PDB file of C-alpha atoms and ligand atoms in Angstrom:
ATOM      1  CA  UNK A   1     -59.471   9.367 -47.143  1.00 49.00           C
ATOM      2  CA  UNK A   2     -59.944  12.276 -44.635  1.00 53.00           C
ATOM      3  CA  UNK A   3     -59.111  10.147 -41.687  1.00 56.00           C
ATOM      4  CA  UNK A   4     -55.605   9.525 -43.294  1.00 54.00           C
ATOM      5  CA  UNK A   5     -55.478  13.094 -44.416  1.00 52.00           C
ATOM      6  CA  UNK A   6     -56.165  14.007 -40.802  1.00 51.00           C
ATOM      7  CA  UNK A   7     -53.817  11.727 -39.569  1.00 53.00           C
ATOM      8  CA  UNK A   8     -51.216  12.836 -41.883  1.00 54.00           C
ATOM      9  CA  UNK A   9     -51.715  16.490 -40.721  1.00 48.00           C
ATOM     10  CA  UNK A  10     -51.665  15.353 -37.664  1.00 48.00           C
ATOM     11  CA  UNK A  11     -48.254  13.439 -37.708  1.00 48.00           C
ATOM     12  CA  UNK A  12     -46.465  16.011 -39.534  1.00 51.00           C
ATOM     13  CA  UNK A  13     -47.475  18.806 -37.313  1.00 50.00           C
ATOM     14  CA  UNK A  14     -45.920  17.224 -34.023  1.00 50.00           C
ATOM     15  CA  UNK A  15     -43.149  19.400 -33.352  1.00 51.00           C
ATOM     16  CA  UNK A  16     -39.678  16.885 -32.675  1.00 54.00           C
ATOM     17  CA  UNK A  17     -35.867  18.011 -32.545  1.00 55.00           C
ATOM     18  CA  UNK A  18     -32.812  16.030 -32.714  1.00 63.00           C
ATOM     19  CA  UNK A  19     -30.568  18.726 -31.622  1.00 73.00           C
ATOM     20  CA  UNK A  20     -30.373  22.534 -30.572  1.00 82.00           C
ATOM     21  CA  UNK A  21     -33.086  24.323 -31.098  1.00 81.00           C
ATOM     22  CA  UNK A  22     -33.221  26.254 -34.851  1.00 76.00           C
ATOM     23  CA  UNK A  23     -31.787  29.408 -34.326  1.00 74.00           C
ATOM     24  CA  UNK A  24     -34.254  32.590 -34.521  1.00 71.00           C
ATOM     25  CA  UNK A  25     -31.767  34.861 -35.795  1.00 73.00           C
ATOM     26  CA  UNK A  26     -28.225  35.122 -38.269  1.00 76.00           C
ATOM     27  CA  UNK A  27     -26.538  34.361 -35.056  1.00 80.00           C
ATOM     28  CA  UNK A  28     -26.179  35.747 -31.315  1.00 86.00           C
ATOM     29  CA  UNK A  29     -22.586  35.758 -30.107  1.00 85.00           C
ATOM     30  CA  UNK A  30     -22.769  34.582 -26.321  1.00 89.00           C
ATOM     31  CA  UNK A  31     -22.863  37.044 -23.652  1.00 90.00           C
ATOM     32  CA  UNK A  32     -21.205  34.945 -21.261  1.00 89.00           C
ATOM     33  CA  UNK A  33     -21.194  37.588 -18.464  1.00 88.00           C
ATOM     34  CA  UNK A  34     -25.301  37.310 -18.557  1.00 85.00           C
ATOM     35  CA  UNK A  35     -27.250  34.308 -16.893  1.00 81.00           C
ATOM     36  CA  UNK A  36     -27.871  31.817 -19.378  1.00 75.00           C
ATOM     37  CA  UNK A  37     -31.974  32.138 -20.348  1.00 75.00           C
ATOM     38  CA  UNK A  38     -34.281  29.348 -20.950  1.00 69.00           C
ATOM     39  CA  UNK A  39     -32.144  27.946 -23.664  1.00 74.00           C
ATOM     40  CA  UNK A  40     -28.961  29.166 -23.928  1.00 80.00           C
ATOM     41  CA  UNK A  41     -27.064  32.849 -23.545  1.00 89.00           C
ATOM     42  CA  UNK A  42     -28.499  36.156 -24.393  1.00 91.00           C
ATOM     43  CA  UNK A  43     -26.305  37.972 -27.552  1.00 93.00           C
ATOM     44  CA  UNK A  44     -24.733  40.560 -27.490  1.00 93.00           C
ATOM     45  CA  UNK A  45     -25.238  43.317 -29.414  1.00 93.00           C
ATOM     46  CA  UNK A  46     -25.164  43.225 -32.736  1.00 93.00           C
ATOM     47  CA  UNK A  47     -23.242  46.394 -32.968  1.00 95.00           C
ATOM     48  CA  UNK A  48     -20.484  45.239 -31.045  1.00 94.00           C
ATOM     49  CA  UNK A  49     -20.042  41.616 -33.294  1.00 96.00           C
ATOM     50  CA  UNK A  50     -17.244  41.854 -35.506  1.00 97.00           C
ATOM     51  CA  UNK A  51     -14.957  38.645 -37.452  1.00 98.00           C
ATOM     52  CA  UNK A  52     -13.293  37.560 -34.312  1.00 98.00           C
ATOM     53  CA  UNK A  53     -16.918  36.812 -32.701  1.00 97.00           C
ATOM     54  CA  UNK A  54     -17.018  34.092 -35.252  1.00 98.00           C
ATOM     55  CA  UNK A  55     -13.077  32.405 -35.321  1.00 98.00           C
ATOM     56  CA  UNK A  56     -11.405  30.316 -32.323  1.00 98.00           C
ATOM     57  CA  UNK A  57      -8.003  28.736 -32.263  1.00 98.00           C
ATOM     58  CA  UNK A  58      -8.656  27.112 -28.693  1.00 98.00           C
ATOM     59  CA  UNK A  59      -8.390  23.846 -30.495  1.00 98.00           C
ATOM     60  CA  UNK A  60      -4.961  24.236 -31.892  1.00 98.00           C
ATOM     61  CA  UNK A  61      -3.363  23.566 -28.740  1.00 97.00           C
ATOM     62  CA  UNK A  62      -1.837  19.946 -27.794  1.00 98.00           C
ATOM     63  CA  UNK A  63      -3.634  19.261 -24.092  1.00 98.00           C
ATOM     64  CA  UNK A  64      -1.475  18.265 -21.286  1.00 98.00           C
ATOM     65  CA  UNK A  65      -2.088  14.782 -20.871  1.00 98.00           C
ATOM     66  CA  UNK A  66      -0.173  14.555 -17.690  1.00 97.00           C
ATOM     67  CA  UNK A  67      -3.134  13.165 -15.533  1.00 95.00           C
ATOM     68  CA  UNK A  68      -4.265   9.512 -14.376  1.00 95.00           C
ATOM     69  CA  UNK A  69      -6.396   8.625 -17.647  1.00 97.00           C
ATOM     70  CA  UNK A  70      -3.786   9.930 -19.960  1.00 98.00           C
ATOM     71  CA  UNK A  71      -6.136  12.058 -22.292  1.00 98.00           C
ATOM     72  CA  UNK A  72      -6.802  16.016 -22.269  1.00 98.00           C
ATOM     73  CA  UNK A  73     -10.387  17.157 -23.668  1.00 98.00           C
ATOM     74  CA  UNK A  74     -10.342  20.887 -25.011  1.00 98.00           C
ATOM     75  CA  UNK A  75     -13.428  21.765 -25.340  1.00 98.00           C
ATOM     76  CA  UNK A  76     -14.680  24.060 -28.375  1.00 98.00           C
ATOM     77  CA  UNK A  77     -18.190  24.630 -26.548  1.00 97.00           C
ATOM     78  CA  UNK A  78     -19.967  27.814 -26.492  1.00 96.00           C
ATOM     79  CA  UNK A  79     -18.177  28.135 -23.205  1.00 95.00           C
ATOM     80  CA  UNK A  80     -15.029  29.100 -25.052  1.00 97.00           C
ATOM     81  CA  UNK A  81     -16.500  29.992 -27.904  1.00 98.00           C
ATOM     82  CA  UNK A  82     -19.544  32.406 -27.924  1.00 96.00           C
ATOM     83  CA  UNK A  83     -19.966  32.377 -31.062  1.00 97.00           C
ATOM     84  CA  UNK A  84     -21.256  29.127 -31.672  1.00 97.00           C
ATOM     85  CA  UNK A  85     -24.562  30.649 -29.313  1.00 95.00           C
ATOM     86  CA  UNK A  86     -28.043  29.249 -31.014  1.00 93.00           C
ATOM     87  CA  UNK A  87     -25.935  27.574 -33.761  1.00 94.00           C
ATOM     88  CA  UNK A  88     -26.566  23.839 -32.837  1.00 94.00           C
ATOM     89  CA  UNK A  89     -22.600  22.389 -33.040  1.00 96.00           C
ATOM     90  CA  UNK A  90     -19.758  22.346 -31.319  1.00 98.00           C
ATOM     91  CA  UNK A  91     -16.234  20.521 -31.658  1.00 98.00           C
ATOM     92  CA  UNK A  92     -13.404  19.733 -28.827  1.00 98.00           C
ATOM     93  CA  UNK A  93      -9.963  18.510 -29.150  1.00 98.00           C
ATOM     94  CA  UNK A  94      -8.926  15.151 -27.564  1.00 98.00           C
ATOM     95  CA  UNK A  95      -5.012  14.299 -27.205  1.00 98.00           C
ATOM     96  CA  UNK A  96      -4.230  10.828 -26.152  1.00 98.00           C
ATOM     97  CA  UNK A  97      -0.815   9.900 -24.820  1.00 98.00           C
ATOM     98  CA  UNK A  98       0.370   6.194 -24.916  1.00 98.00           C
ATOM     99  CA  UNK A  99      -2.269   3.950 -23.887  1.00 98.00           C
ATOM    100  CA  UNK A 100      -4.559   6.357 -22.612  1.00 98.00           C
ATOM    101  CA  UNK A 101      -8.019   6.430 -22.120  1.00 98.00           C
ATOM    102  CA  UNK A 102     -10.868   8.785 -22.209  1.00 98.00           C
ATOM    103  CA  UNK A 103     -13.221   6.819 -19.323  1.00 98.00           C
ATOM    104  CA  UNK A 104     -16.675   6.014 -19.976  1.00 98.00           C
ATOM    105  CA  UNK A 105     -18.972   9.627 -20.218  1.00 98.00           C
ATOM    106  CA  UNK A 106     -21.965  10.336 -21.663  1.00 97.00           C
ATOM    107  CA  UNK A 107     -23.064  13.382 -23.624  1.00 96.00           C
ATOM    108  CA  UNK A 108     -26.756  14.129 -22.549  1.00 93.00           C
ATOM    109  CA  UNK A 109     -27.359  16.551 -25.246  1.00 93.00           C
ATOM    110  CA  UNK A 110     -25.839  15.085 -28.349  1.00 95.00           C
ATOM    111  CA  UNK A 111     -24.636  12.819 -30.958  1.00 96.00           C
ATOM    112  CA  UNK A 112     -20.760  12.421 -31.178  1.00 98.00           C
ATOM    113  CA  UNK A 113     -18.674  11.970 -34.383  1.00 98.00           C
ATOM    114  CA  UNK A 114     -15.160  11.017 -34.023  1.00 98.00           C
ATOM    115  CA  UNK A 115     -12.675  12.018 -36.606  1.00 98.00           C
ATOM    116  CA  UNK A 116      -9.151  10.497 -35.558  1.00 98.00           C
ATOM    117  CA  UNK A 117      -6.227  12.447 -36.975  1.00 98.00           C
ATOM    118  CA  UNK A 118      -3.601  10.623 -35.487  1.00 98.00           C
ATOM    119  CA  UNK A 119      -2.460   7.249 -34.337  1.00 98.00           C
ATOM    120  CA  UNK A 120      -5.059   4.315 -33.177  1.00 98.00           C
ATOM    121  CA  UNK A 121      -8.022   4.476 -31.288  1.00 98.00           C
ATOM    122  CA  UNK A 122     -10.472   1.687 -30.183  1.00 98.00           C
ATOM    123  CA  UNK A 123     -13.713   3.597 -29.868  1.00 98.00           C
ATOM    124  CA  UNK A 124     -16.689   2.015 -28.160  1.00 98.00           C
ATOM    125  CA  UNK A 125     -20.511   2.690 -27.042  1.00 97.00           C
ATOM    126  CA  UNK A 126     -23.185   0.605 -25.684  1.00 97.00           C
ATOM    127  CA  UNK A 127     -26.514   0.493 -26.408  1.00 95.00           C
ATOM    128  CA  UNK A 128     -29.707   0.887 -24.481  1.00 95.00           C
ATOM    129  CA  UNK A 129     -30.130  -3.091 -24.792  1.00 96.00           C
ATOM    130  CA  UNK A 130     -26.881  -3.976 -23.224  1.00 96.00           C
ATOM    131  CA  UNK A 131     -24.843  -4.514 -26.946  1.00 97.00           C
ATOM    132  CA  UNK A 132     -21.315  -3.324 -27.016  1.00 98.00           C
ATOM    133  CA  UNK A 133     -20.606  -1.281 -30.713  1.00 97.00           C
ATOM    134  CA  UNK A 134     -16.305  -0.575 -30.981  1.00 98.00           C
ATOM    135  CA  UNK A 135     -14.348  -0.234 -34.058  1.00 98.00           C
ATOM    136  CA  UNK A 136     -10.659   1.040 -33.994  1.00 98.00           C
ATOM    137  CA  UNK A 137     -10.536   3.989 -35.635  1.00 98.00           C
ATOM    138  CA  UNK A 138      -7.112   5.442 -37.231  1.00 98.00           C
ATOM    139  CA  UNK A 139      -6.402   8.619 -39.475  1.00 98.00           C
ATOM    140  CA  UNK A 140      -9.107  10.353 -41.569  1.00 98.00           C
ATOM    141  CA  UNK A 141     -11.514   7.955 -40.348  1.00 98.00           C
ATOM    142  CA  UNK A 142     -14.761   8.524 -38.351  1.00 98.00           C
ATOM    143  CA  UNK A 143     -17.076   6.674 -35.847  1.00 98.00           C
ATOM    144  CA  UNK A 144     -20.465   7.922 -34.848  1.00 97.00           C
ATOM    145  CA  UNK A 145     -21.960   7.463 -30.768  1.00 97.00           C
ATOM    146  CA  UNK A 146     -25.873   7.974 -30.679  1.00 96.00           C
ATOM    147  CA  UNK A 147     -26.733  10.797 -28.881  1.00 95.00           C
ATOM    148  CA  UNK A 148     -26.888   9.664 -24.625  1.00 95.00           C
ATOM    149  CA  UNK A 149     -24.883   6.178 -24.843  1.00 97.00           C
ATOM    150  CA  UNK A 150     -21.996   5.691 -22.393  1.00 98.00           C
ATOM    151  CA  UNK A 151     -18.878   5.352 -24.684  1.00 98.00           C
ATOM    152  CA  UNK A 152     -15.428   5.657 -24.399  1.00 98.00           C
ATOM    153  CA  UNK A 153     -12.190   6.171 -26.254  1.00 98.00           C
ATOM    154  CA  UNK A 154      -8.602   4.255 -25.827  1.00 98.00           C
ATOM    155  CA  UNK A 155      -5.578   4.959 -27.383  1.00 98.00           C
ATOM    156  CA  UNK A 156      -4.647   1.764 -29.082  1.00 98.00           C
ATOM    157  CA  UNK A 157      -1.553   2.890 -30.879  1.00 98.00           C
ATOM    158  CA  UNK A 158       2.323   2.862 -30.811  1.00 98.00           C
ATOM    159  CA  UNK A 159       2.367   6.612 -30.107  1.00 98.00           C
ATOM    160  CA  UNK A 160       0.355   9.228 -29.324  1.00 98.00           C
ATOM    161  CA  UNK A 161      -3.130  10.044 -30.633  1.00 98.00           C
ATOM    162  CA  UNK A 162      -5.229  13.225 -31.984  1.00 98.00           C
ATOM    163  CA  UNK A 163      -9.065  12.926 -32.462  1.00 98.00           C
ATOM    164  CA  UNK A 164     -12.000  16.004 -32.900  1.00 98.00           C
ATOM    165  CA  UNK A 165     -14.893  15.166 -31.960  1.00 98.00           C
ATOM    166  CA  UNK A 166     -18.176  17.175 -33.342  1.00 98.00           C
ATOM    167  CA  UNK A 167     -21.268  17.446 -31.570  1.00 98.00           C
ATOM    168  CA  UNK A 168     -24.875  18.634 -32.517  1.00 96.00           C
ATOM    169  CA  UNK A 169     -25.173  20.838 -29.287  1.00 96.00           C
ATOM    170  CA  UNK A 170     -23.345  23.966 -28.466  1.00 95.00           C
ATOM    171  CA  UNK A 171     -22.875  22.714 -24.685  1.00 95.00           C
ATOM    172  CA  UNK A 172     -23.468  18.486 -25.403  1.00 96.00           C
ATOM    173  CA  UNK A 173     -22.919  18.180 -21.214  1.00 95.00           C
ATOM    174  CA  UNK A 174     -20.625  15.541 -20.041  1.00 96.00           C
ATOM    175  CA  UNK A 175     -21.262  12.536 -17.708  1.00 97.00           C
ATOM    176  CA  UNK A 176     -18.138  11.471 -16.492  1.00 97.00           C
ATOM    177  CA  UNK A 177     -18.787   7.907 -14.926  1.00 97.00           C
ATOM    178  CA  UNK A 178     -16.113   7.280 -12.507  1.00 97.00           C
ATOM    179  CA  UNK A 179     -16.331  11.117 -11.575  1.00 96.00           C
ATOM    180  CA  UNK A 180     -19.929  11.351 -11.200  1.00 97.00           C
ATOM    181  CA  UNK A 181     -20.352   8.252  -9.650  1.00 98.00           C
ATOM    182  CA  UNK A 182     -17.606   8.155  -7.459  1.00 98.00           C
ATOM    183  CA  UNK A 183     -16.575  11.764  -6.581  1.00 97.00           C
ATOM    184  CA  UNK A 184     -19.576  13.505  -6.315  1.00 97.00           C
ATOM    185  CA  UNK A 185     -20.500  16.667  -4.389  1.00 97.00           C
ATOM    186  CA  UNK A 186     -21.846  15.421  -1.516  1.00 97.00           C
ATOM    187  CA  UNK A 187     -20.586  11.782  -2.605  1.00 98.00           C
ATOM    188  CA  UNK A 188     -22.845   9.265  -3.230  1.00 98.00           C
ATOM    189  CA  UNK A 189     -23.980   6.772   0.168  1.00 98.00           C
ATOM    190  CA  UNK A 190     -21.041   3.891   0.282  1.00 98.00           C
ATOM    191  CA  UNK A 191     -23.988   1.649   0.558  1.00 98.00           C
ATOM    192  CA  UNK A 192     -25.980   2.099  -2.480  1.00 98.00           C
ATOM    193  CA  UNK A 193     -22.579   1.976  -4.193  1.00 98.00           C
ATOM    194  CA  UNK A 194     -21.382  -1.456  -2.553  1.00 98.00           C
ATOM    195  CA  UNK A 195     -25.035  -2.739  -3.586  1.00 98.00           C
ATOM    196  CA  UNK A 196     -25.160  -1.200  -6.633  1.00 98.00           C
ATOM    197  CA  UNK A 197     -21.768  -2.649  -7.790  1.00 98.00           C
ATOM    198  CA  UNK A 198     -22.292  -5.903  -6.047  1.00 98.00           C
ATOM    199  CA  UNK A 199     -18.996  -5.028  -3.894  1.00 98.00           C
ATOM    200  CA  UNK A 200     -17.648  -4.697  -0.593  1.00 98.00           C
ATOM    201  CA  UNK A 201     -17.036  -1.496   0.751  1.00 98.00           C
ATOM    202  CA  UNK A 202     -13.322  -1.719   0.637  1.00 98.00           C
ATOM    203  CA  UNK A 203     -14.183  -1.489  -3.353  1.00 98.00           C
ATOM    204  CA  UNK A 204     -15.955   1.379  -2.728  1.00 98.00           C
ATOM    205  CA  UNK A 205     -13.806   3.086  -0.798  1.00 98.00           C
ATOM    206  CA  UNK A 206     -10.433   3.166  -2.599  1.00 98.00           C
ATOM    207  CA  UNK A 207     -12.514   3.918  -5.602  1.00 97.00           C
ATOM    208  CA  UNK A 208     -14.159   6.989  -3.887  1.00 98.00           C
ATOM    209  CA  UNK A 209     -10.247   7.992  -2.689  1.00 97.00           C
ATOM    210  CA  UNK A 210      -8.782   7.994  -6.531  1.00 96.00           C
ATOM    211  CA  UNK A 211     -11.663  10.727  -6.736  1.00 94.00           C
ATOM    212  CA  UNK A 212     -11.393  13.033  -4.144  1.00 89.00           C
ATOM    213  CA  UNK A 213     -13.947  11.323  -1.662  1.00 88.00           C
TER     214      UNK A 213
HETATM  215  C1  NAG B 301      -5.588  19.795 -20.366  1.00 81.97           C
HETATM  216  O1  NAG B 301      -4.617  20.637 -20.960  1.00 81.97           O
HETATM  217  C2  NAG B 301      -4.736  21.999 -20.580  1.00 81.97           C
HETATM  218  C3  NAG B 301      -3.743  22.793 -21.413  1.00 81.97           C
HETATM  219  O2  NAG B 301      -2.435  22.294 -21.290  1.00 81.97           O
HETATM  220  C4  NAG B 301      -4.519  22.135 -19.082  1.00 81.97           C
HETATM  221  O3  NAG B 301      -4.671  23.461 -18.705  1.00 81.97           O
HETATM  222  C5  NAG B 301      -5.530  21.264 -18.355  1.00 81.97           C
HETATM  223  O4  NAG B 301      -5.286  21.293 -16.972  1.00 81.97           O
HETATM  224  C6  NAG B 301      -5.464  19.826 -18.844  1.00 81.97           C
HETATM  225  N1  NAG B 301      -6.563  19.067 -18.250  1.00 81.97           N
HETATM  226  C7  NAG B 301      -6.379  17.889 -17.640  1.00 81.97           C
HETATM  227  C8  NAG B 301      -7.597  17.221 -17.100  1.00 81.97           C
HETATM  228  O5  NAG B 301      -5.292  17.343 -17.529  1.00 81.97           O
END
């Protein structure tokens, strides 16, 4: 009885998170002008806050979508918009022109939900153990991607395409694949690429060129 009692105490006192850290405070509009601290940007001062701290209309903007993949993330982050500082969310805007495609990322700090609001997209993740999760996704509808999974978004439809996407991080990070693995600063050794990839270096190099190396 006291064992599981111990045990008990024991399990429910291990500290976990699945997102941001709990805020300490009401809130702590970003000073983006400081260095960020351990976790996050100092506030500044609550004398200074007033209503507009806590609004943003960077999201009511279409993106241009004249580039390669065809798709223009806006991101709502704490970045653009201090407010959201300690609060444990943020949301961007995605616009997809015909066909396009958002390539493969990965947000190290958070859970994605998808919430198309126009046109057709095929939305896709894949697990840890190598299974493939997609669903096309049209108006009003969501799809979820587990925090860390590669995943991607096309547009499937006859037209354009609008999605938000909400995250459970004020900065979730992005990991964009072809970027980051391809046209790094310094770039990555041709060789553990043509290995890696199981290509020749041909491969490797007109990759590398679509991305600046
Ligand atoms: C996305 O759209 C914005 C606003 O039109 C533009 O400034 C930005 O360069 C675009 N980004 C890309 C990657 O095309």
């Amino acid at each position: 009885m006291i064992t599981l009692f111990l045990i008990a105490l024991l399990v429910s006192s291990i500290p976990f998170s699945f997102a941001d850290p709990d805020p300490l405070q009401d809130f702590c509009i970003a000073d983006l002008e400081a260095q960020p601290s351990i976790n996050g940007f100092p506030c500044k001062p609550a004398s200074s806050v007033t209503s507009d701290d806590f609004f943003f209309d960077g999201l009511s903007k279409e993106g241009n979508t004249g580039n390669v993949f065809g798709a223009n993330v806006t991101a709502g982050n704490v970045r653009a918009f201090p407010g959201l500082n300690t609060l444990g969310l943020s949301m961007n805007r995605v616009d997809f022109a015909l066909g396009a495609v958002n390539p493969p990322h990965i947000h190290p700090r958070s859970t994605e939900l998808v919430l198309v609001i126009k046109g057709k997209l095929l939305v896709g993740f894949v697990t840890t153990g190598n299974v493939f999760h997609s669903k096309v996704v049209t108006r009003g509808k969501l799809f979820v991607i587990p925090r860390g999974l590669v995943h991607f978004q096309k547009n499937v439809g006859k037209g354009k395409a609008l999605a938000f996407t909400a995250f459970d991080s004020q900065l979730p990070g992005v990991v964009n694949l072809p970027l980051t693995l391809f046209g790094s600063t310094p770039p990555i050794p041709n060789d553990v690429l043509i290995k890696g990839f199981q290509v020749d270096e041909d491969v490797v190099k007109g990759i590398k060129s679509k991305f600046g190396n």
